[in-house]
XYZ file of C-alpha atoms in Angstrom:
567
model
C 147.759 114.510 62.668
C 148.586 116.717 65.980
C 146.221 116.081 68.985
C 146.251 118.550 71.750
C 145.952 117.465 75.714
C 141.835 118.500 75.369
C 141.153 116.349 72.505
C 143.097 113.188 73.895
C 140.731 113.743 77.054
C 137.847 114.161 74.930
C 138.291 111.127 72.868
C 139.273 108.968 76.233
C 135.874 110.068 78.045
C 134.255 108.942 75.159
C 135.873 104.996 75.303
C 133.927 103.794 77.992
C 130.728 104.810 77.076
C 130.970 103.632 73.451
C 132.376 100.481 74.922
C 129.013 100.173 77.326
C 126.654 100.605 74.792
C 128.627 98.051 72.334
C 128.198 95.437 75.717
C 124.417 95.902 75.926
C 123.741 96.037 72.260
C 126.119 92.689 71.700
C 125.073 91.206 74.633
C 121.335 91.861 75.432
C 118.882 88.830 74.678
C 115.389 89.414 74.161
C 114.010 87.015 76.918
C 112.912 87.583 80.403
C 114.321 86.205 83.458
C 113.272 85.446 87.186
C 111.923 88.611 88.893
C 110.874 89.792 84.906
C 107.632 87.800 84.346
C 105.660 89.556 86.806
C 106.182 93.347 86.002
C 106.727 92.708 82.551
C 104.381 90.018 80.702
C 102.171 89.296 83.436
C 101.256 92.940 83.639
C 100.482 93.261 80.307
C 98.657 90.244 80.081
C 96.515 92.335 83.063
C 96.338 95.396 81.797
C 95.139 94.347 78.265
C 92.159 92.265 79.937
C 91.326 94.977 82.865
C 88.111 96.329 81.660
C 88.457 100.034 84.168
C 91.096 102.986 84.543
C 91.181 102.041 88.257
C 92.076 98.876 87.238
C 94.738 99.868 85.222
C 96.125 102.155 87.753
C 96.217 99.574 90.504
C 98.277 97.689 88.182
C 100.688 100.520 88.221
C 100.457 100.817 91.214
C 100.897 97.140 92.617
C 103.694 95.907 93.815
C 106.093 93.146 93.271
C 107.976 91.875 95.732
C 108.751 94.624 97.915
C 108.742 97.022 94.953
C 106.396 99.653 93.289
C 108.389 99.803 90.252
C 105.640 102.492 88.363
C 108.447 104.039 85.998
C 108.962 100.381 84.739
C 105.918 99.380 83.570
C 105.321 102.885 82.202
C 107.924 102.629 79.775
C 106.796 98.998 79.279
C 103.541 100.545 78.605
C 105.113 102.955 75.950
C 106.973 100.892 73.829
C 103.690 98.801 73.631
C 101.215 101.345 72.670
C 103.761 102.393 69.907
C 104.294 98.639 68.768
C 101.674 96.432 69.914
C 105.229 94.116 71.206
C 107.245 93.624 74.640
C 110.735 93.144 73.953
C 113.164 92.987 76.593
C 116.463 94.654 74.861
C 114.125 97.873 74.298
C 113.670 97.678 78.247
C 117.392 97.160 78.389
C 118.316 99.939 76.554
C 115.361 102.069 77.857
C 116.848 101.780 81.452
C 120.188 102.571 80.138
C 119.213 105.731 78.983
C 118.314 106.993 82.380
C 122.189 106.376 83.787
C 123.078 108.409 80.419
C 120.361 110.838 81.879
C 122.109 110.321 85.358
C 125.829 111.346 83.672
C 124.352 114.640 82.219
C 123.075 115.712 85.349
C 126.158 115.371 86.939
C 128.256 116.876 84.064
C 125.552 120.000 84.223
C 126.358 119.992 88.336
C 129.940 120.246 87.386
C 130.550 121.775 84.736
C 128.862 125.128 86.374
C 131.682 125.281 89.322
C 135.439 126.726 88.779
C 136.785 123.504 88.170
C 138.874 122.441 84.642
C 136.217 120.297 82.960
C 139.286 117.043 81.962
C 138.638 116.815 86.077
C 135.566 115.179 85.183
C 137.235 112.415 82.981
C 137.319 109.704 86.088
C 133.865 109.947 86.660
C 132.873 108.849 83.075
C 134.933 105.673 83.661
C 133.840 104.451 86.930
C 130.184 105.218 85.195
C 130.438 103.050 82.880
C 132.407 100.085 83.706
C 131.026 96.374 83.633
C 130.688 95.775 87.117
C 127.319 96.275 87.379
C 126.018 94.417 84.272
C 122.630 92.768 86.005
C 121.503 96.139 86.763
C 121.684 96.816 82.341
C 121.307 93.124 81.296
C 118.615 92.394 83.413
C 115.313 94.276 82.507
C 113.661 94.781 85.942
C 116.829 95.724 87.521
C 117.416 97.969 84.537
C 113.945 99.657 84.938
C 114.468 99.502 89.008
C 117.852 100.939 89.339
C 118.756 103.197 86.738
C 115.545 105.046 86.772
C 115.653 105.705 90.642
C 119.350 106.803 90.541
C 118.278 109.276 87.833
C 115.190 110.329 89.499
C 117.404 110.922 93.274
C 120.277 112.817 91.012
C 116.979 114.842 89.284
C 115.472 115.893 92.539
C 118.734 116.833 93.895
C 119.843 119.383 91.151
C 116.386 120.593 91.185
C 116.844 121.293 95.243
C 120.464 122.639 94.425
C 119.478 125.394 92.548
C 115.867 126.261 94.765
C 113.564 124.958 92.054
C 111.587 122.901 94.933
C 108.375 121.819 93.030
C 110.424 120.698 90.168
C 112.244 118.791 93.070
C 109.459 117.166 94.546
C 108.077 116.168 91.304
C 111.131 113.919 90.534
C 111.070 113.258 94.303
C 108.443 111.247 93.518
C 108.741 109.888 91.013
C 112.157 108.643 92.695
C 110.069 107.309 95.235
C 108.016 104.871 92.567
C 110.629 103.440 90.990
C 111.595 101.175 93.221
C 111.495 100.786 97.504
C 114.886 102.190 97.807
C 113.487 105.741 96.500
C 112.288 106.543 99.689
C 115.289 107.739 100.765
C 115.258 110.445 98.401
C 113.156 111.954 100.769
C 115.646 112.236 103.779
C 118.505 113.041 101.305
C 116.476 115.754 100.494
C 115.292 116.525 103.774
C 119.081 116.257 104.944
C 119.706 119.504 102.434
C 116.896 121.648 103.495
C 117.688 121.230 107.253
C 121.200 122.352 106.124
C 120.450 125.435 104.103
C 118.390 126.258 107.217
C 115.227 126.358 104.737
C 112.942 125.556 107.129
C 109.641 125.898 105.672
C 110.455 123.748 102.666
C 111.454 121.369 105.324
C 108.091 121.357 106.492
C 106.661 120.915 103.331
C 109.328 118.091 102.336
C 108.355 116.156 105.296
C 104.797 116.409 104.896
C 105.098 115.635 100.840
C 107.208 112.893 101.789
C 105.403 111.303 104.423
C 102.716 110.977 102.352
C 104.528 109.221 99.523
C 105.854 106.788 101.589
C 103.145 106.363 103.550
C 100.913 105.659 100.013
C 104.494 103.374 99.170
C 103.423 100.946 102.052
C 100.204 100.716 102.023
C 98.849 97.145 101.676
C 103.020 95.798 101.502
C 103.862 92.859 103.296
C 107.591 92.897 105.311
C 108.753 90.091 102.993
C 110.413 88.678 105.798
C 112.307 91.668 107.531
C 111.104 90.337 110.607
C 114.179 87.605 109.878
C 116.518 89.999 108.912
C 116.562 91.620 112.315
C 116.433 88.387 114.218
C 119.975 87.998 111.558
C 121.207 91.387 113.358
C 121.020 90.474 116.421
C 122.752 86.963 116.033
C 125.662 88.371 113.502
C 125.564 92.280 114.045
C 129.072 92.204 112.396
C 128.130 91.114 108.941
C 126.252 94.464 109.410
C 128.996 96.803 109.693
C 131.566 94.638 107.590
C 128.499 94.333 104.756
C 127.987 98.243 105.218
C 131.599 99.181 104.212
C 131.506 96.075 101.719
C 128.526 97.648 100.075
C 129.816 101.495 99.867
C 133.513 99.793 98.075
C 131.978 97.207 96.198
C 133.851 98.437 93.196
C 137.044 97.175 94.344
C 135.481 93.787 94.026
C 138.033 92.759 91.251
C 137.636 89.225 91.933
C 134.030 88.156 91.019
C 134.895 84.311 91.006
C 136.544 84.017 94.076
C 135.694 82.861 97.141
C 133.381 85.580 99.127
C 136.327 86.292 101.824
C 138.623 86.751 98.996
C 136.475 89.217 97.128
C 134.711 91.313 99.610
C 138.411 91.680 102.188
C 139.717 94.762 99.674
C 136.178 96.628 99.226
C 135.615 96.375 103.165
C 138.681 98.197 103.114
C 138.394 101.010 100.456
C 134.906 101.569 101.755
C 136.141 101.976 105.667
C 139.032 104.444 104.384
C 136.547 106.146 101.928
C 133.999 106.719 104.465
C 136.952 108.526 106.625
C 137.057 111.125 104.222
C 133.142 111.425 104.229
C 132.371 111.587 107.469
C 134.977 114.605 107.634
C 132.991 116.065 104.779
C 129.819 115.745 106.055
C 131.101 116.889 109.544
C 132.036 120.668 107.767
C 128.336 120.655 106.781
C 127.570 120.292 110.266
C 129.976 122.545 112.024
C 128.876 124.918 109.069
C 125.102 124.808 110.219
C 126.143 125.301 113.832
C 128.297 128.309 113.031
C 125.279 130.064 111.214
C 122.026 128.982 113.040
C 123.958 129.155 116.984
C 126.363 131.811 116.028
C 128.774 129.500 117.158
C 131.943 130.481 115.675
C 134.053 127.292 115.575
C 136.372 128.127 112.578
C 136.298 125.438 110.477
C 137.171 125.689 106.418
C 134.269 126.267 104.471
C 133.556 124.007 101.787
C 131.027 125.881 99.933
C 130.399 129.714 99.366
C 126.963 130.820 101.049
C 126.095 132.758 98.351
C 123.022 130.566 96.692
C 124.043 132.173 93.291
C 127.442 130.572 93.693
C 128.085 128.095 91.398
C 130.732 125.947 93.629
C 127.770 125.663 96.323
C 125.099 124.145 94.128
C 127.138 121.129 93.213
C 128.300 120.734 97.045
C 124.431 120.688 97.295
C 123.916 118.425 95.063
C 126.788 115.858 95.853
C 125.360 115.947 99.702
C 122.098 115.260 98.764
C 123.178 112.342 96.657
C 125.535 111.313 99.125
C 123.015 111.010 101.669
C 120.616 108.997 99.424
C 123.415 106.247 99.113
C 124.554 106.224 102.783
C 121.466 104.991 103.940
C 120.669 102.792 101.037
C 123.938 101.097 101.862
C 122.855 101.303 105.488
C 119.359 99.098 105.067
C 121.445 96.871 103.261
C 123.876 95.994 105.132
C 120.984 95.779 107.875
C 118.257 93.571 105.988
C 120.391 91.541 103.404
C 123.530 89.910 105.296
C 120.674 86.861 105.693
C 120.729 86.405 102.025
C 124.283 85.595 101.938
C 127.479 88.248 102.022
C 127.767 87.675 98.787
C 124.748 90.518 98.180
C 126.757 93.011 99.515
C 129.154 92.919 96.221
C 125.702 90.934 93.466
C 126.315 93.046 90.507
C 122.721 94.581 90.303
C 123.525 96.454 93.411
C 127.344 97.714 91.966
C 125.494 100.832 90.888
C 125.619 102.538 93.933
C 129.293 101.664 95.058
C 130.102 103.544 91.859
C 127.921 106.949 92.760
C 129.707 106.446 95.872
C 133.299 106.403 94.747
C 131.864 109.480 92.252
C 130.672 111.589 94.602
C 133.652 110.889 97.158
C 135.906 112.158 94.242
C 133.675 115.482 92.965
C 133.534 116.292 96.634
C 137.339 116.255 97.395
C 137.649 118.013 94.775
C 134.956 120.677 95.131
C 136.555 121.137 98.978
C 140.182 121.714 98.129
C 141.409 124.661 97.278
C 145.255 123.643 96.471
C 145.653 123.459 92.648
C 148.395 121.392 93.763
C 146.429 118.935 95.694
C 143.619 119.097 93.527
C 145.633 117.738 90.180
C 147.383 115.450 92.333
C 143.734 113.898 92.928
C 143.503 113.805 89.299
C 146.085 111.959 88.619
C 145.013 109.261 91.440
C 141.235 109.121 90.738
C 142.331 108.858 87.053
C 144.669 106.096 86.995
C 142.498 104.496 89.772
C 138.993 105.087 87.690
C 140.740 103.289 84.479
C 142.107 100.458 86.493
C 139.167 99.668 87.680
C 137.772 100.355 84.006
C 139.727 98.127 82.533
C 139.860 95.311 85.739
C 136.078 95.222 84.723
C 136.445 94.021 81.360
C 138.833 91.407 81.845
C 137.010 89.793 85.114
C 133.420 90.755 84.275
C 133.145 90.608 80.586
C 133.768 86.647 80.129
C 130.947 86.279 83.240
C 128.606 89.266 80.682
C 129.387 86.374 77.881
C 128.334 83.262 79.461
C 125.032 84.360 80.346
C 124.054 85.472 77.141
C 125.026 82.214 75.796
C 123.231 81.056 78.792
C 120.078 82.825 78.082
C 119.752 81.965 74.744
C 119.824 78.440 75.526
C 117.482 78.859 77.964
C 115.196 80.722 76.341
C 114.966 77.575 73.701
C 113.795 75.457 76.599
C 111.369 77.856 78.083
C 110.101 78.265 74.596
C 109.546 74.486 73.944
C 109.670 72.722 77.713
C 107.808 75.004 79.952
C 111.214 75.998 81.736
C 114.969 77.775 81.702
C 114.090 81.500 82.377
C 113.288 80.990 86.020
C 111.943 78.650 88.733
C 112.021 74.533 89.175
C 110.737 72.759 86.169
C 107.054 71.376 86.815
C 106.795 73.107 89.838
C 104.192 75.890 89.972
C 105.975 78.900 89.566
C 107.251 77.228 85.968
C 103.459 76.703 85.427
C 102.816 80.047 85.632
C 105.823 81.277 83.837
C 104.892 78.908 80.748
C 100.817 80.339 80.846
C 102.042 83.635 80.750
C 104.305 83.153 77.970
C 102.222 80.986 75.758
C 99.850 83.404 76.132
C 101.846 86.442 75.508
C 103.590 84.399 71.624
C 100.130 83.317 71.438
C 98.602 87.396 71.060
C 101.553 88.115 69.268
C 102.789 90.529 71.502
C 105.864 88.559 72.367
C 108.378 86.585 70.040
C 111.476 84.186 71.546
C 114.462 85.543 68.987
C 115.586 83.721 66.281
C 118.542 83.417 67.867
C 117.669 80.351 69.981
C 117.393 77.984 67.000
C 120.695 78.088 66.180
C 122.297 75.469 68.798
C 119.306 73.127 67.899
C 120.041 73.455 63.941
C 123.492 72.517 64.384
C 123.550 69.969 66.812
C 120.834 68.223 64.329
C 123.548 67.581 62.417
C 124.849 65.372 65.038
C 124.375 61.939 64.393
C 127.992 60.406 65.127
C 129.394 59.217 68.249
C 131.915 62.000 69.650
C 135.503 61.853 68.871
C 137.982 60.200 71.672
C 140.257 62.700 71.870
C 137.713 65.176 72.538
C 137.267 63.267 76.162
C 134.089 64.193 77.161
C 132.440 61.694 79.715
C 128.700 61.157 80.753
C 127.675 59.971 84.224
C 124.534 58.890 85.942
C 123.946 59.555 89.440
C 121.564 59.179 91.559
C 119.604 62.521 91.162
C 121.298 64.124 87.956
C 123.663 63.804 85.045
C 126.782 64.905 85.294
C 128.686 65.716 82.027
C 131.863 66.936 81.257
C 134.985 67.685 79.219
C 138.737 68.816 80.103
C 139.862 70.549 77.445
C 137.904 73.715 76.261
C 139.075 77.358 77.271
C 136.794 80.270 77.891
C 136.032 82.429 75.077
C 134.047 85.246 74.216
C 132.765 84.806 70.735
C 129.389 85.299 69.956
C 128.788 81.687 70.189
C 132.048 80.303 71.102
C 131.707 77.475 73.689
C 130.692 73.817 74.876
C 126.882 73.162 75.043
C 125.499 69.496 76.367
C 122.025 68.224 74.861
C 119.804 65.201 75.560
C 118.101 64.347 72.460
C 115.209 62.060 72.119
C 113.031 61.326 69.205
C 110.703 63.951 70.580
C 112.851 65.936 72.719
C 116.003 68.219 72.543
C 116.835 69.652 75.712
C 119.979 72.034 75.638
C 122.535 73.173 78.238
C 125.152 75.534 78.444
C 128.071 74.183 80.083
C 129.949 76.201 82.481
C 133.968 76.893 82.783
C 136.012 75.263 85.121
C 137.048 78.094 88.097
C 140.507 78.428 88.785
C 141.774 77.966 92.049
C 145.365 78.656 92.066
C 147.442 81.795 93.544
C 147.034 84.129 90.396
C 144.064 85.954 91.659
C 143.174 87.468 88.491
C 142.540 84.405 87.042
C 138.875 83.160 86.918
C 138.660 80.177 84.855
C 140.879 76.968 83.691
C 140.312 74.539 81.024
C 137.104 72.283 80.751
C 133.890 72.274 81.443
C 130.416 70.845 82.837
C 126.875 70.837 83.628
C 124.774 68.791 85.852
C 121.336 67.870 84.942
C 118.821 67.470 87.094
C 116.844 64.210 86.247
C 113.588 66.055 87.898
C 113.657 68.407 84.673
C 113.508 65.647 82.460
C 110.556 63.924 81.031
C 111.237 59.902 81.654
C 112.948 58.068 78.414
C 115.535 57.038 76.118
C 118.332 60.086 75.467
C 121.624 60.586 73.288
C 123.454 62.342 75.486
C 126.015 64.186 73.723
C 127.850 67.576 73.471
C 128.661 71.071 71.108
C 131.800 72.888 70.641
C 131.935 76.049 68.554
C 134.850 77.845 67.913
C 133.875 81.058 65.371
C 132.721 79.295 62.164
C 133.583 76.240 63.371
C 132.102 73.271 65.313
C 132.644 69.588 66.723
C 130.692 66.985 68.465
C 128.755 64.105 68.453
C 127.034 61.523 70.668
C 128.641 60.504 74.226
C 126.409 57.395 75.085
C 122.926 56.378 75.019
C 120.964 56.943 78.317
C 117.692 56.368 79.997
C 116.117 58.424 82.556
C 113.508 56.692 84.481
């Protein structure tokens, strides 16, 4: 069967985004984790016993952490009403849908200019590639993210095309998502001042300055104050975590040491912002030439004429591009403290991917040479499915792991109080376990069935390990160190090497992690063997087998290393 050119297109826009949703329906677990007790159980656990409407609404309303996240709990709220459950891959797949949300806006920007729709092809793959898993993996980043991204791209192709209470409606609701939605307000702000609409300005700013003012009222700093004092010491882990931020996506060595990864997206995001600033400049020089009758000659970039279709998605992309400049800006200003490494963490890769987007679409939009224009094509294609596919291979084994991980974990929450987040015994874990007893308790929430299945098996377990496995067990002084050369990575369903400490009333379970490689070939991540260290403060006093689990497919080996006591 003959394909044409269109249909080969078609069919490869379509890869990624099957491939996505395959990776969050294989690979979601239906457990909290950290940051996801508060907004998710906790507040239903509140909402169910506040007696009032304003005591529901201040629920919505409240924040955690530094973040409103109102669009969260909503749909939290949703699923509930409709089944009486929480279940974290429905909040998975919930926030997912607003990036799909997020595509179709900008395929409805694009599609309405001059430009050959296969153009759009690269934009689908740096969409959806895996680099940004926490943010759909993870369900407050999912409901955090996602949602305010949409919400931004919303308000933006409402100001586009002049519908400005539409605008400010998803303006808002940008704006309680998550803290970052602010912004939306000076992205949008940035596009009024530009199309010289003056007294929508007015009304922006005074719409906006009430949301944000309503945003921070009653928030604490959560320790900006510390953050600047960081400036002022290292001010160039500002500018260097500004450009790292804006390229992240180039960070196509996850496991490697932070100077490693974050040298090549400091790079593509100084040379990418080059070609921005130049855009943004023709805005400017545009403004000038119209409001100061200052003719300065400069190429246009977008038709005047509001009914031209070019000029709404040059709109559009500005407003958006604003949005993420100075998200990437308070970043690289308030999080260096944290570690460089937050300038690539994957629940932030979102944005680095809007920015490389809207880089692209605006190149694009601005060049009139067919010439150059299919010559960009070609680049942003091949560089879009590199990066695509550089995803998978680096990212995908990390996307495994902590699903095994999870799982695992989610056994001990479910039977020792902790796993899913915080030190076991301390009070944080306290709190975690009463809000999660209570929530199995009402039968609103129940640990998947998936978790027994590394207990069942390693029940059968009643031998002493086999030699030439080699795995070795040793006691230190504050934890127990176990490990085993041999194993590779893989990325079965539950392919991999598990430790347990087993007592006659206790089975505590651990997912041990890969070896890193450290050699030359830099897209490598992982050698042979494994370990885990167990921290004898998470362990109840007593007598363990200490022993270890290694599944292959259908297939599994094991057995008891030595006999231990923890005192």
């Amino acid at each position: 069967m003959a394909y044409n050119k269109k249909q080969i297109v078609g069919y490869l826009s379509g890869l990624p985004v099957i491939l996505w949703i395959i990776v969050i329906l294989a690979y979601s677990v239906n457990v909290p984790w950290y940051d996801d007790f508060d907004p998710f159980p906790d507040f239903l656990r509140q909402w169910i016993s506040s007696a009032t409407l304003t005591d529901k609404i201040l629920l919505l309303i409240r924040p955690n952490n530094e973040h409103r996240m109102v669009i969260g709990k909503l749909v939290t709220l949703i699923y509930f009403w409709l089944t009486g459950k929480l279940n974290f891959t429905f909040l998975h797949i919930a926030g997912a849908c607003f990036t799909m949300g997020t595509l179709y806006l900008f395929w409805l920007s694009f599609k309405e200019s001059k430009i050959n729709w296969w153009y759009f092809l690269p934009i689908v793959f740096l969409f959806f590639q895996l680099q940004y898993y926490l943010v759909y993996l993870w369900a407050i980043c999912s409901l955090q993210h996602q949602p305010v991204v949409f919400f931004l791209c919303l308000s933006m192709f409402f100001l586009s095309r002049g519908r400005f209470g539409w605008a400010v409606v998803a303006a808002f609701l940008a704006n309680y998502s998550m803290s970052n939605g602010i912004f939306v307000w000076a992205a949008g702000g940035a596009v009024l001042f530009l199309r010289s609409d003056y007294k929508k300005l007015l009304i922006w700013c005074i719409v906006g300055a009430v949301a944000i003012g309503l945003y921070f009222y009653g928030l604490t700093t959560m320790g900006n104050e510390e953050s600047i004092e960081y400036l002022k010491k290292y001010p160039e882990l500002s500018v260097l975590g500004f450009f790292a931020f804006l390229g992240g996506l180039f960070d196509l060595v996850p496991e490697r040491k932070i100077e490693i990864r974050t040298a090549l997206p400091i790079v593509m995001g100084l040379l990418l912002m080059i070609w921005v600033v130049k855009w943004l400049w023709f805005f400017m020089k545009d403004w000038v030439d119209h409001n100061l009758k200052m003719k300065l000659h400069v190429a246009k970039i977008y038709d005047r004429d509001p009914g031209n279709k070019v000029s709404r998605l040059s709109w559009f992309l500005l407003g958006v591009m604003i949005f993420l400049l100075i998200n990437a800006l308070i970043i690289g200003l308030l999080r260096p403290r944290f570690g460089f490494f937050v300038m690539v963490v994957s629940n932030y890769k979102l944005y680095p991917a809007l920015f490389l987007i809207v880089t692209y679409l605006a190149y694009i939009s601005y060049q009139p040479d067919q010439h150059k224009r299919q010559i960009m094509l070609l680049m942003a294609t091949a560089l879009s499915i590199f990066i695509w596919a550089i995803s998978l291979y680096s990212y995908l084994p990390i996307i495994s792991e902590r699903s095994k991980y999870l799982k695992v974990n989610g056994w001990n929450q479910a039977h020792h109080a902790f796993g899913l987040g915080h030190v076991p015994f301390s009070a944080g874990a306290k709190y975690v376990d009463t809000v999660m007893q209570e929530m199995v308790n009402n039968g609103i929430y129940e640990y998947p069935e998936e978790i027994n299945y590394i207990p069942r098996i390693i029940e059968k377990l009643q031998e002493p390990v086999r030699s030439d496995i080699r795995a070795s067990v040793m006691m230190n002084p504050d934890n127990v160190s176990i490990t085993e050369p041999l194993s590779h990575l893989s990325l079965g369903r539950w392919d991999g090497t598990y430790a347990f400490l087993r007592s006659e009333k206790k089975l505590y379970l651990y997912k041990m992690a890969q070896q890193k490689y450290n050699g030359r070939n830099l897209l490598k991540s992982y050698d042979k063997g494994t370990y885990v260290q167990i921290p004898l403060s998470s362990v109840e006093p007593g007598n363990y087998e200490a022993g270890i689990l290694k599944i292959g497919g259908d297939d599994f080996d094991g057995g008891i290393i030595k006999n231990i006591t923890i005192h």
